[in-house]
Amino acid sequence: MESRENPWFRKRGYLHFDKPISVEHALDIVTNPNTVATHSFLPLVTFTSTTYKVQKDKGTNAINKIPKERPIAYSSHVDSHIYSYYTAILDELYEQELKTHGISKNILAFRKLNKSNIEFAYEAFQEIKKRGNCSAIALDLSKFFDTLDHSILKDSWCRLLATDKLPEDHYAVFKSITKFSKVDKNEVYDLLGIPKNNAKHAKKSRKQICSFEDFRNKVRKANLIVPNKANYGIPQGSPISALLSNIYMFNFDIEMNEYASALGGVYFRYCDDMLFIVPSHEKKNIAGEAEKRLLKLKVHLNVNKTEIREFLFTPTKIKCDKPLQYLGFIFDGENIFLRSSSLSRYSDRMKRGVRLAKATMKRKNKIRKIKGLSKKELFKEKIYARYAHVGRRNFLTYGYRASRIMNSNSIRKQLKPLWERLQKEIHK
């Protein structure tokens, strides 16, 4: 929950090594540069989120699920408020620089633009439609946050503040986000006997993972704290990391926008995804020009994800040699679709969710039977809220919103069978 007077302040409900604090207490800390400069930042708590990419085997047509692991790191309550406050300071300066250099429309991620991936993707597809004969080149950076060079980040930070040396408070924040340390959530929960599968109970029974005394005498002594000794990499997920990645790429964005414009094209970047829409005869030069500039930043292209797509006007429609994938959508020159992997992920989550709801219902009905109470039917309200179009925020509501904004019948057709699948799973 954000504070209206202090939008950088947000209450976070997770357990960490410190307790949540009030906005007044947070203000006392973040607005005092000396306090920030001497603050002891706590280790990040980390865990791994696994999603599955669905691929069809070209030979057998078998569906293979390839796991994709994404490390999640979250900072302590006080540290998060400091990061959020300094993000607000830097963000104001960054936005001014984007306007000064005329690239406000080109940088899409981690900004308050009141738009989502839907609008960004649709605007790019409309740009292609408007041009007709053009090429779209989609480039992806490899392990982006993990490879950001600390000295380059520091220089970028200094340039934004128009200084040769970071002030002590800014330097403390910089140091904490580059020379961070982390603790694996599962390991520390096992050490302290905290139930991992019952998060609500854990939060009710304690206000922090452990006391500072236990942190020193148990967590530290068990060697669970792992420092980042490399001169590169920042944690993905802290309140300041996203903005720092944009600041890091600032000069690159100016150069690539100028380059694309000189070719008569356009350039967009969404975090580590770049899209160039240029005249077709320039399509083979883009990746090389980008790679040349990226080498200076010590980040690299993921060549396996490079897509070069050609779009052509025909008497009846715009055709492409192969559909373009961008920000979760697929575009073939006329129609826009959701990625099949997104639909598969939804189906997997929905099936697991329904199975869990049924298991919970059976367990509770056993208890009710012992107590002499009547059986209860499956509680469908939560299931519908998570997996049906009547919910407020879920994949289906996102999909239908995309179909409306993009005026896409093809997305509506993709979503239509999902309600029947949900009903089938419920009535199994």
Short mmCIF file of C-alpha atoms in Angstrom, two decimals:
data_model
loop_
_atom_site.label_atom_id
_atom_site.label_comp_id
_atom_site.label_asym_id
_atom_site.label_seq_id
_atom_site.Cartn_x
_atom_site.Cartn_y
_atom_site.Cartn_z
CA MET A 1 0.00 0.00 0.00
CA GLU A 2 1.42 3.37 -1.07
CA SER A 3 1.21 6.62 0.87
CA ARG A 4 -0.47 9.47 -1.06
CA GLU A 5 1.78 12.15 0.44
CA ASN A 6 4.87 9.94 0.03
CA PRO A 7 4.33 7.73 -3.03
CA TRP A 8 7.75 6.12 -2.58
CA PHE A 9 6.50 4.55 0.68
CA ARG A 10 4.84 1.16 0.32
CA LYS A 11 4.00 -1.35 3.02
CA ARG A 12 5.30 -4.81 2.17
CA GLY A 13 3.73 -7.86 3.74
CA TYR A 14 6.60 -10.31 3.46
CA LEU A 15 8.81 -11.59 6.27
CA HIS A 16 12.39 -10.31 6.38
CA PHE A 17 15.18 -9.84 8.92
CA ASP A 18 13.66 -6.55 10.11
CA LYS A 19 10.11 -5.52 11.01
CA PRO A 20 7.87 -3.26 8.93
CA ILE A 21 8.05 0.41 9.96
CA SER A 22 5.66 3.37 9.77
CA VAL A 23 5.86 6.08 7.12
CA GLU A 24 6.96 8.56 9.81
CA HIS A 25 9.85 6.32 10.86
CA ALA A 26 10.79 5.71 7.23
CA LEU A 27 10.78 9.46 6.53
CA ASP A 28 13.19 10.07 9.40
CA ILE A 29 15.61 7.60 7.83
CA VAL A 30 15.40 8.32 4.09
CA THR A 31 15.42 12.13 4.33
CA ASN A 32 18.61 12.18 6.41
CA PRO A 33 21.64 11.71 4.09
CA ASN A 34 23.93 10.98 7.06
CA THR A 35 21.64 8.20 8.27
CA VAL A 36 21.54 6.65 4.79
CA ALA A 37 25.32 7.01 4.39
CA THR A 38 25.94 5.03 7.60
CA HIS A 39 23.02 2.58 7.28
CA SER A 40 23.80 -1.16 7.48
CA PHE A 41 21.93 -2.82 4.63
CA LEU A 42 20.68 -6.35 5.32
CA PRO A 43 21.13 -9.35 2.99
CA LEU A 44 18.52 -9.92 0.32
CA VAL A 45 16.28 -12.94 0.75
CA THR A 46 16.24 -15.00 -2.44
CA PHE A 47 14.28 -17.86 -3.96
CA THR A 48 13.84 -19.27 -7.45
CA SER A 49 10.63 -18.99 -9.43
CA THR A 50 10.24 -21.68 -12.09
CA THR A 51 8.08 -21.25 -15.18
CA TYR A 52 7.82 -23.58 -18.12
CA LYS A 53 8.31 -22.80 -21.79
CA VAL A 54 6.26 -25.02 -24.07
CA GLN A 55 7.93 -26.25 -27.26
CA LYS A 56 6.65 -28.60 -29.92
CA ASP A 57 9.09 -31.21 -31.19
CA LYS A 58 9.22 -30.74 -34.98
CA GLY A 59 9.87 -34.42 -35.59
CA THR A 60 7.33 -36.07 -33.28
CA ASN A 61 4.95 -33.12 -32.59
CA ALA A 62 5.30 -34.00 -28.90
CA ILE A 63 4.87 -31.11 -26.45
CA ASN A 64 7.96 -30.51 -24.31
CA LYS A 65 8.00 -28.33 -21.21
CA ILE A 66 11.33 -26.62 -20.70
CA PRO A 67 11.83 -25.16 -17.20
CA LYS A 68 12.96 -21.54 -16.98
CA GLU A 69 14.32 -20.53 -13.60
CA ARG A 70 14.15 -16.91 -12.52
CA PRO A 71 15.92 -15.80 -9.32
CA ILE A 72 13.82 -13.49 -7.13
CA ALA A 73 15.47 -11.26 -4.50
CA TYR A 74 13.73 -8.95 -2.05
CA SER A 75 15.27 -6.45 0.32
CA SER A 76 14.44 -5.73 3.96
CA HIS A 77 11.67 -3.29 4.87
CA VAL A 78 13.95 -0.36 5.77
CA ASP A 79 16.26 -1.03 2.81
CA SER A 80 13.26 -1.10 0.47
CA HIS A 81 12.13 2.33 1.67
CA ILE A 82 15.62 3.74 1.11
CA TYR A 83 15.76 2.24 -2.39
CA SER A 84 12.29 3.55 -3.22
CA TYR A 85 13.10 7.06 -1.97
CA TYR A 86 16.33 7.25 -3.98
CA THR A 87 14.51 5.81 -7.00
CA ALA A 88 12.11 8.77 -6.80
CA ILE A 89 15.04 11.21 -6.72
CA LEU A 90 16.84 9.58 -9.65
CA ASP A 91 13.66 8.98 -11.65
CA GLU A 92 12.84 12.70 -11.78
CA LEU A 93 16.31 13.45 -13.18
CA TYR A 94 16.13 10.53 -15.61
CA GLU A 95 12.75 11.66 -17.00
CA GLN A 96 14.14 15.14 -17.58
CA GLU A 97 17.09 13.66 -19.51
CA LEU A 98 14.77 11.54 -21.67
CA LYS A 99 12.83 14.67 -22.66
CA THR A 100 16.02 16.66 -23.29
CA HIS A 101 17.30 13.99 -25.69
CA GLY A 102 13.90 13.31 -27.28
CA ILE A 103 13.68 9.60 -26.39
CA SER A 104 10.69 9.59 -24.03
CA LYS A 105 8.65 7.50 -26.49
CA ASN A 106 11.41 4.96 -27.08
CA ILE A 107 12.06 3.64 -23.57
CA LEU A 108 9.03 1.66 -22.44
CA ALA A 109 9.78 -0.35 -19.30
CA PHE A 110 9.79 0.75 -15.64
CA ARG A 111 8.26 4.17 -16.26
CA LYS A 112 4.96 5.76 -15.23
CA LEU A 113 3.46 5.91 -18.72
CA ASN A 114 -0.03 4.60 -17.80
CA LYS A 115 0.42 1.95 -20.46
CA SER A 116 1.04 -1.79 -20.39
CA ASN A 117 2.68 -4.35 -22.68
CA ILE A 118 -0.60 -4.43 -24.59
CA GLU A 119 -0.37 -0.78 -25.67
CA PHE A 120 3.38 -0.98 -26.33
CA ALA A 121 3.03 -4.05 -28.54
CA TYR A 122 -0.03 -2.65 -30.34
CA GLU A 123 1.73 0.64 -31.13
CA ALA A 124 4.69 -1.28 -32.58
CA PHE A 125 2.38 -3.46 -34.71
CA GLN A 126 0.51 -0.36 -35.92
CA GLU A 127 3.86 1.18 -36.88
CA ILE A 128 4.61 -1.89 -39.01
CA LYS A 129 1.14 -1.74 -40.58
CA LYS A 130 1.58 1.95 -41.38
CA ARG A 131 4.89 1.28 -43.14
CA GLY A 132 3.82 -1.90 -44.91
CA ASN A 133 7.16 -2.66 -46.55
CA CYS A 134 9.66 -2.87 -43.70
CA SER A 135 11.62 -5.19 -41.46
CA ALA A 136 11.29 -5.72 -37.72
CA ILE A 137 14.39 -6.76 -35.80
CA ALA A 138 13.86 -7.99 -32.24
CA LEU A 139 16.99 -8.28 -30.10
CA ASP A 140 17.30 -9.66 -26.58
CA LEU A 141 20.05 -9.06 -24.03
CA SER A 142 21.59 -12.06 -22.32
CA LYS A 143 21.36 -12.20 -18.49
CA PHE A 144 20.88 -8.43 -18.38
CA PHE A 145 20.77 -7.59 -14.66
CA ASP A 146 23.39 -10.22 -13.85
CA THR A 147 25.97 -8.62 -16.16
CA LEU A 148 25.71 -4.87 -15.46
CA ASP A 149 29.23 -3.59 -14.84
CA HIS A 150 29.58 -1.73 -11.52
CA SER A 151 32.04 0.92 -12.70
CA ILE A 152 29.88 1.74 -15.75
CA LEU A 153 26.79 1.92 -13.53
CA LYS A 154 28.60 4.26 -11.13
CA ASP A 155 29.67 6.55 -13.99
CA SER A 156 26.10 6.60 -15.34
CA TRP A 157 24.79 7.47 -11.86
CA CYS A 158 27.34 10.30 -11.55
CA ARG A 159 26.39 11.68 -14.98
CA LEU A 160 22.73 11.78 -14.01
CA LEU A 161 23.59 13.73 -10.84
CA ALA A 162 26.00 15.94 -12.87
CA THR A 163 28.87 15.15 -10.52
CA ASP A 164 32.29 13.45 -10.72
CA LYS A 165 31.83 11.67 -7.41
CA LEU A 166 28.72 10.19 -5.80
CA PRO A 167 27.60 11.91 -2.58
CA GLU A 168 28.11 9.67 0.46
CA ASP A 169 24.42 8.75 0.77
CA HIS A 170 24.14 7.88 -2.93
CA TYR A 171 27.40 5.95 -2.71
CA ALA A 172 26.02 3.91 0.22
CA VAL A 173 22.96 3.00 -1.88
CA PHE A 174 25.18 2.21 -4.89
CA LYS A 175 27.47 0.03 -2.79
CA SER A 176 24.58 -1.87 -1.22
CA ILE A 177 23.04 -2.71 -4.61
CA THR A 178 26.34 -3.79 -6.20
CA LYS A 179 28.19 -5.38 -3.28
CA PHE A 180 24.98 -6.95 -2.01
CA SER A 181 24.76 -10.17 -0.05
CA LYS A 182 21.96 -12.70 -0.13
CA VAL A 183 20.41 -15.53 1.88
CA ASP A 184 18.46 -18.41 0.37
CA LYS A 185 14.91 -18.35 1.75
CA ASN A 186 14.56 -22.15 1.96
CA GLU A 187 17.87 -22.56 3.79
CA VAL A 188 17.15 -19.89 6.39
CA TYR A 189 13.59 -21.15 6.94
CA ASP A 190 14.93 -24.69 7.47
CA LEU A 191 17.56 -23.41 9.90
CA LEU A 192 15.00 -21.51 11.97
CA GLY A 193 12.15 -24.03 11.69
CA ILE A 194 9.79 -21.70 9.82
CA PRO A 195 7.09 -23.53 7.79
CA LYS A 196 7.65 -22.89 4.08
CA ASN A 197 4.29 -24.13 2.84
CA ASN A 198 2.16 -22.07 5.19
CA ALA A 199 3.17 -18.47 4.58
CA LYS A 200 0.06 -17.01 6.23
CA HIS A 201 0.71 -18.87 9.47
CA ALA A 202 4.38 -17.81 9.44
CA LYS A 203 3.40 -14.14 9.05
CA LYS A 204 0.79 -14.37 11.82
CA SER A 205 3.14 -16.02 14.28
CA ARG A 206 6.10 -13.65 13.78
CA LYS A 207 6.86 -10.13 12.53
CA GLN A 208 10.33 -10.88 11.20
CA ILE A 209 12.30 -13.94 10.16
CA CYS A 210 14.33 -13.80 13.37
CA SER A 211 15.71 -11.38 15.94
CA PHE A 212 18.93 -9.53 15.15
CA GLU A 213 20.60 -11.66 17.82
CA ASP A 214 19.58 -14.88 16.01
CA PHE A 215 20.62 -13.28 12.74
CA ARG A 216 24.14 -12.77 14.12
CA ASN A 217 24.43 -16.00 16.12
CA LYS A 218 22.57 -18.44 13.87
CA VAL A 219 22.22 -17.19 10.30
CA ARG A 220 25.66 -15.59 10.04
CA LYS A 221 27.40 -18.42 11.93
CA ALA A 222 25.75 -21.01 9.64
CA ASN A 223 27.46 -19.26 6.69
CA LEU A 224 24.16 -18.74 4.91
CA ILE A 225 25.08 -15.19 3.85
CA VAL A 226 26.56 -15.16 0.35
CA PRO A 227 28.22 -11.90 -0.79
CA ASN A 228 28.48 -10.77 -4.42
CA LYS A 229 32.25 -10.61 -4.92
CA ALA A 230 32.08 -9.92 -8.66
CA ASN A 231 32.43 -6.46 -10.17
CA TYR A 232 29.21 -6.88 -12.08
CA GLY A 233 25.55 -7.76 -11.49
CA ILE A 234 22.71 -6.17 -9.51
CA PRO A 235 19.78 -8.06 -7.97
CA GLN A 236 16.62 -8.20 -10.04
CA GLY A 237 13.59 -7.28 -7.96
CA SER A 238 14.83 -4.53 -5.63
CA PRO A 239 12.85 -1.24 -5.84
CA ILE A 240 15.81 0.56 -7.46
CA SER A 241 17.17 -2.11 -9.84
CA ALA A 242 14.76 -1.46 -12.72
CA LEU A 243 15.50 2.27 -12.88
CA LEU A 244 19.25 1.64 -12.59
CA SER A 245 19.08 -0.65 -15.61
CA ASN A 246 17.49 2.18 -17.62
CA ILE A 247 20.12 4.68 -16.40
CA TYR A 248 22.83 2.17 -17.38
CA MET A 249 21.47 1.98 -20.94
CA PHE A 250 20.87 5.73 -21.35
CA ASN A 251 23.72 6.58 -23.77
CA PHE A 252 23.08 3.40 -25.75
CA ASP A 253 19.40 4.38 -26.11
CA ILE A 254 20.34 7.83 -27.43
CA GLU A 255 22.78 6.35 -29.96
CA MET A 256 20.47 3.59 -31.19
CA ASN A 257 17.54 5.96 -31.52
CA GLU A 258 19.69 8.32 -33.60
CA TYR A 259 20.94 5.40 -35.69
CA ALA A 260 17.43 4.02 -36.35
CA SER A 261 16.07 7.51 -37.13
CA ALA A 262 18.90 8.13 -39.62
CA LEU A 263 17.82 4.96 -41.44
CA GLY A 264 14.22 6.17 -41.52
CA GLY A 265 13.21 3.71 -38.81
CA VAL A 266 12.19 3.61 -35.15
CA TYR A 267 13.71 2.08 -32.01
CA PHE A 268 12.00 0.80 -28.86
CA ARG A 269 13.50 -0.82 -25.76
CA TYR A 270 11.56 -2.63 -23.07
CA CYS A 271 14.12 -3.64 -20.41
CA ASP A 272 16.28 -6.24 -22.21
CA ASP A 273 14.00 -6.47 -25.30
CA MET A 274 14.83 -4.17 -28.22
CA LEU A 275 12.77 -3.68 -31.36
CA PHE A 276 13.86 -1.88 -34.52
CA ILE A 277 11.44 -1.19 -37.37
CA VAL A 278 13.48 -0.14 -40.40
CA PRO A 279 13.49 -0.20 -44.22
CA SER A 280 14.03 -3.82 -45.33
CA HIS A 281 17.39 -3.22 -47.01
CA GLU A 282 18.86 -2.19 -43.61
CA LYS A 283 17.72 -5.27 -41.69
CA LYS A 284 21.07 -7.14 -41.73
CA ASN A 285 23.06 -4.25 -40.24
CA ILE A 286 21.04 -3.65 -37.07
CA ALA A 287 22.24 -6.50 -34.83
CA GLY A 288 25.89 -5.76 -35.66
CA GLU A 289 25.52 -2.05 -34.90
CA ALA A 290 23.78 -2.82 -31.60
CA GLU A 291 26.40 -5.43 -30.63
CA LYS A 292 29.22 -2.97 -31.34
CA ARG A 293 27.76 -0.45 -28.88
CA LEU A 294 26.79 -3.09 -26.32
CA LEU A 295 30.39 -4.29 -26.07
CA LYS A 296 31.27 -0.91 -24.52
CA LEU A 297 28.65 -1.61 -21.84
CA LYS A 298 29.92 -5.17 -21.26
CA VAL A 299 26.50 -6.65 -21.98
CA HIS A 300 25.76 -9.07 -24.82
CA LEU A 301 23.00 -10.08 -27.18
CA ASN A 302 21.31 -13.42 -26.74
CA VAL A 303 21.78 -14.43 -30.39
CA ASN A 304 19.39 -17.39 -30.00
CA LYS A 305 16.52 -14.93 -29.50
CA THR A 306 17.30 -12.58 -32.39
CA GLU A 307 14.33 -12.29 -34.76
CA ILE A 308 14.48 -10.64 -38.20
CA ARG A 309 11.06 -10.43 -39.83
CA GLU A 310 10.18 -8.96 -43.21
CA PHE A 311 6.77 -7.40 -43.87
CA LEU A 312 5.46 -6.77 -47.41
CA PHE A 313 2.44 -5.02 -48.90
CA THR A 314 0.38 -7.29 -51.18
CA PRO A 315 -2.77 -6.29 -53.09
CA THR A 316 -4.97 -7.78 -50.34
CA LYS A 317 -2.98 -7.54 -47.07
CA ILE A 318 0.39 -7.18 -45.37
CA LYS A 319 2.33 -10.45 -45.35
CA CYS A 320 5.38 -11.49 -43.33
CA ASP A 321 7.95 -14.19 -43.92
CA LYS A 322 7.46 -15.36 -40.32
CA PRO A 323 5.31 -13.92 -37.48
CA LEU A 324 7.00 -11.49 -35.07
CA GLN A 325 6.99 -12.19 -31.32
CA TYR A 326 7.00 -9.07 -29.16
CA LEU A 327 6.12 -8.50 -25.48
CA GLY A 328 4.02 -11.64 -25.22
CA PHE A 329 2.15 -11.21 -28.53
CA ILE A 330 2.54 -12.57 -32.06
CA PHE A 331 1.90 -10.46 -35.17
CA ASP A 332 1.67 -11.79 -38.74
CA GLY A 333 1.04 -8.49 -40.52
CA GLU A 334 -2.73 -8.62 -40.08
CA ASN A 335 -3.64 -10.64 -36.99
CA ILE A 336 -2.44 -10.41 -33.40
CA PHE A 337 -2.31 -13.51 -31.20
CA LEU A 338 -1.32 -14.43 -27.66
CA ARG A 339 1.70 -16.72 -27.53
CA SER A 340 0.76 -20.40 -27.33
CA SER A 341 3.19 -20.80 -24.40
CA SER A 342 1.15 -18.21 -22.43
CA LEU A 343 -2.04 -20.21 -23.04
CA SER A 344 -0.29 -23.44 -21.99
CA ARG A 345 1.01 -21.83 -18.80
CA TYR A 346 -2.50 -20.61 -17.98
CA SER A 347 -3.93 -24.13 -18.51
CA ASP A 348 -1.26 -25.68 -16.28
CA ARG A 349 -1.83 -23.12 -13.50
CA MET A 350 -5.59 -23.48 -13.79
CA LYS A 351 -5.47 -27.29 -13.51
CA ARG A 352 -3.15 -27.13 -10.49
CA GLY A 353 -5.37 -24.48 -8.86
CA VAL A 354 -8.56 -26.52 -9.34
CA ARG A 355 -6.89 -29.69 -8.06
CA LEU A 356 -5.68 -27.84 -4.95
CA ALA A 357 -9.17 -26.39 -4.35
CA LYS A 358 -10.69 -29.89 -4.59
CA ALA A 359 -8.10 -31.36 -2.21
CA THR A 360 -8.83 -28.53 0.29
CA MET A 361 -12.58 -29.17 -0.04
CA LYS A 362 -12.13 -32.93 0.62
CA ARG A 363 -9.96 -32.27 3.67
CA LYS A 364 -12.46 -29.81 5.14
CA ASN A 365 -15.41 -32.10 4.42
CA LYS A 366 -13.69 -34.92 6.34
CA ILE A 367 -13.48 -32.63 9.36
CA ARG A 368 -17.12 -31.56 8.87
CA LYS A 369 -18.20 -35.22 8.71
CA ILE A 370 -16.46 -35.97 12.01
CA LYS A 371 -18.27 -33.00 13.55
CA GLY A 372 -21.60 -34.22 12.13
CA LEU A 373 -21.92 -31.30 9.73
CA SER A 374 -23.19 -31.49 6.16
CA LYS A 375 -20.81 -31.54 3.20
CA LYS A 376 -19.96 -28.32 1.41
CA GLU A 377 -19.68 -27.94 -2.34
CA LEU A 378 -16.50 -26.78 -4.07
CA PHE A 379 -15.95 -23.09 -3.37
CA LYS A 380 -15.94 -21.79 -6.93
CA GLU A 381 -15.72 -18.06 -6.23
CA LYS A 382 -11.95 -18.11 -5.68
CA ILE A 383 -11.41 -20.36 -8.68
CA TYR A 384 -13.37 -18.00 -10.94
CA ALA A 385 -11.54 -14.98 -9.51
CA ARG A 386 -8.20 -16.53 -10.48
CA TYR A 387 -8.96 -18.39 -13.67
CA ALA A 388 -12.10 -16.95 -15.33
CA HIS A 389 -12.91 -13.77 -17.22
CA VAL A 390 -15.16 -12.65 -14.32
CA GLY A 391 -12.08 -12.18 -12.11
CA ARG A 392 -10.47 -8.79 -11.63
CA ARG A 393 -6.83 -9.41 -12.50
CA ASN A 394 -5.82 -12.68 -14.09
CA PHE A 395 -4.61 -14.04 -17.42
CA LEU A 396 -8.08 -14.15 -18.97
CA THR A 397 -9.01 -10.59 -18.02
CA TYR A 398 -5.61 -9.51 -19.39
CA GLY A 399 -6.28 -11.42 -22.60
CA TYR A 400 -9.74 -9.94 -23.10
CA ARG A 401 -8.40 -6.46 -22.38
CA ALA A 402 -5.74 -7.04 -25.02
CA SER A 403 -8.37 -8.19 -27.52
CA ARG A 404 -10.36 -4.99 -26.92
CA ILE A 405 -7.40 -2.59 -27.10
CA MET A 406 -5.93 -4.35 -30.14
CA ASN A 407 -9.35 -5.01 -31.70
CA SER A 408 -8.21 -8.60 -32.15
CA ASN A 409 -10.76 -11.31 -32.99
CA SER A 410 -7.92 -13.81 -33.14
CA ILE A 411 -7.16 -13.32 -29.43
CA ARG A 412 -10.87 -13.67 -28.58
CA LYS A 413 -10.96 -16.97 -30.50
CA GLN A 414 -7.91 -18.19 -28.56
CA LEU A 415 -9.56 -17.36 -25.22
CA LYS A 416 -13.04 -18.70 -25.96
CA PRO A 417 -12.31 -22.42 -25.27
CA LEU A 418 -10.63 -21.66 -21.92
CA TRP A 419 -13.95 -21.22 -20.06
CA GLU A 420 -15.07 -24.68 -21.19
CA ARG A 421 -11.72 -26.13 -20.13
CA LEU A 422 -12.14 -24.60 -16.67
CA GLN A 423 -15.67 -26.01 -16.32
CA LYS A 424 -14.45 -29.43 -17.47
CA GLU A 425 -11.66 -29.38 -14.86
CA ILE A 426 -14.09 -28.35 -12.09
CA HIS A 427 -16.55 -31.15 -12.94
CA LYS A 428 -13.94 -33.92 -13.33
#
